[in-house]
Amino acid sequence: MKNVKALVADDSSAMLHVLKRILHKIGIEEVLTAANGEKAWELLESGAAIDLVFADLKMPRISGIALLDRVRASAKWGALPVVIISSEAETATILEAGKHGATAYVVKPFSVEKITGVVKKILQPEDA
């Protein structure tokens, strides 16, 4: 998974650190982080080359769903894989994320194996 660039948006610095460490462990060397959805959108708009986004469902300023909506409405970023991460495991919440175009939904707490599986399924679908 060399040359893959990921963006992780979460208002928890601990979660940013955990996800960044997991992504590095599975071979994604470049991981940008944002403390909220607004900062994540600014990074995308700044022209950063991003291949995959992990966004917390509930963040200040712009939520994960609002960020997802902006990405899906964008001509440049519309097809960008966006994984919503949340401690909310209710079926209705997961289905709502799907309606907004989430590529995947991961419930916290998650394992290294879960994140690895999601990333491989997204970035190497024919190998999954």
mmCIF file of C-alpha atoms in Angstrom, residues 42-120:
data_model
loop_
_atom_site.group_PDB
_atom_site.id
_atom_site.type_symbol
_atom_site.label_atom_id
_atom_site.label_comp_id
_atom_site.label_asym_id
_atom_site.label_seq_id
_atom_site.Cartn_x
_atom_site.Cartn_y
_atom_site.Cartn_z
ATOM 1 C CA GLU A 42 -9.616 22.481 4.397
ATOM 2 C CA LEU A 43 -6.892 19.859 3.833
ATOM 3 C CA LEU A 44 -8.845 18.378 0.923
ATOM 4 C CA GLU A 45 -9.522 21.798 -0.573
ATOM 5 C CA SER A 46 -5.851 22.759 -0.217
ATOM 6 C CA GLY A 47 -5.059 20.185 -2.886
ATOM 7 C CA ALA A 48 -3.641 17.465 -0.672
ATOM 8 C CA ALA A 49 -3.527 14.183 -2.590
ATOM 9 C CA ILE A 50 -5.718 11.908 -0.463
ATOM 10 C CA ASP A 51 -6.679 8.327 -1.316
ATOM 11 C CA LEU A 52 -8.759 7.423 1.738
ATOM 12 C CA VAL A 53 -10.545 9.265 4.555
ATOM 13 C CA PHE A 54 -11.466 8.079 8.040
ATOM 14 C CA ALA A 55 -13.914 10.492 9.691
ATOM 15 C CA ASP A 56 -15.422 10.386 13.158
ATOM 16 C CA LEU A 57 -19.208 10.597 13.068
ATOM 17 C CA LYS A 58 -19.470 13.292 15.747
ATOM 18 C CA MET A 59 -16.978 16.137 15.543
ATOM 19 C CA PRO A 60 -17.205 19.868 16.243
ATOM 20 C CA ARG A 61 -17.799 22.375 13.427
ATOM 21 C CA ILE A 62 -18.414 19.822 10.667
ATOM 22 C CA SER A 63 -19.551 16.301 11.578
ATOM 23 C CA GLY A 64 -18.400 13.185 9.777
ATOM 24 C CA ILE A 65 -21.708 13.014 7.878
ATOM 25 C CA ALA A 66 -21.505 16.695 6.871
ATOM 26 C CA LEU A 67 -17.917 16.139 5.703
ATOM 27 C CA LEU A 68 -19.081 13.073 3.782
ATOM 28 C CA ASP A 69 -21.855 15.123 2.145
ATOM 29 C CA ARG A 70 -19.316 17.764 1.043
ATOM 30 C CA VAL A 71 -17.013 15.093 -0.363
ATOM 31 C CA ARG A 72 -19.834 13.377 -2.281
ATOM 32 C CA ALA A 73 -21.047 16.730 -3.693
ATOM 33 C CA SER A 74 -17.551 17.635 -4.893
ATOM 34 C CA ALA A 75 -16.585 17.120 -8.530
ATOM 35 C CA LYS A 76 -12.975 16.503 -7.478
ATOM 36 C CA TRP A 77 -13.541 14.300 -4.419
ATOM 37 C CA GLY A 78 -16.908 12.654 -5.152
ATOM 38 C CA ALA A 79 -15.490 9.131 -5.516
ATOM 39 C CA LEU A 80 -13.058 9.376 -2.582
ATOM 40 C CA PRO A 81 -13.503 6.454 -0.166
ATOM 41 C CA VAL A 82 -14.784 7.751 3.185
ATOM 42 C CA VAL A 83 -14.953 5.470 6.210
ATOM 43 C CA ILE A 84 -17.127 6.706 9.079
ATOM 44 C CA ILE A 85 -15.904 5.701 12.528
ATOM 45 C CA SER A 86 -18.107 5.941 15.611
ATOM 46 C CA SER A 87 -18.946 4.437 18.955
ATOM 47 C CA GLU A 88 -22.575 4.420 17.800
ATOM 48 C CA ALA A 89 -23.514 0.909 16.711
ATOM 49 C CA GLU A 90 -27.244 1.402 16.139
ATOM 50 C CA THR A 91 -28.440 0.012 12.818
ATOM 51 C CA ALA A 92 -30.288 3.258 11.992
ATOM 52 C CA THR A 93 -27.077 5.295 12.389
ATOM 53 C CA ILE A 94 -25.090 2.881 10.220
ATOM 54 C CA LEU A 95 -27.815 2.887 7.544
ATOM 55 C CA GLU A 96 -27.942 6.697 7.619
ATOM 56 C CA ALA A 97 -24.197 6.859 6.951
ATOM 57 C CA GLY A 98 -24.731 4.491 4.043
ATOM 58 C CA LYS A 99 -27.483 6.711 2.622
ATOM 59 C CA HIS A 100 -25.007 9.598 2.625
ATOM 60 C CA GLY A 101 -22.516 7.521 0.644
ATOM 61 C CA ALA A 102 -20.146 6.174 3.304
ATOM 62 C CA THR A 103 -17.788 3.604 1.833
ATOM 63 C CA ALA A 104 -17.679 1.739 5.153
ATOM 64 C CA TYR A 105 -18.683 2.176 8.798
ATOM 65 C CA VAL A 106 -16.428 1.045 11.637
ATOM 66 C CA VAL A 107 -17.631 0.845 15.235
ATOM 67 C CA LYS A 108 -15.288 1.901 18.055
ATOM 68 C CA PRO A 109 -13.506 0.255 19.716
ATOM 69 C CA PHE A 110 -12.011 -1.474 16.706
ATOM 70 C CA SER A 111 -9.119 -3.860 16.161
ATOM 71 C CA VAL A 112 -6.084 -3.580 13.926
ATOM 72 C CA GLU A 113 -7.572 -6.488 11.957
ATOM 73 C CA LYS A 114 -10.852 -4.633 11.404
ATOM 74 C CA ILE A 115 -9.113 -1.519 10.044
ATOM 75 C CA THR A 116 -6.771 -3.691 7.943
ATOM 76 C CA GLY A 117 -9.738 -5.539 6.445
ATOM 77 C CA VAL A 118 -11.608 -2.332 5.614
ATOM 78 C CA VAL A 119 -8.550 -0.716 4.018
ATOM 79 C CA LYS A 120 -7.730 -3.808 1.948
#
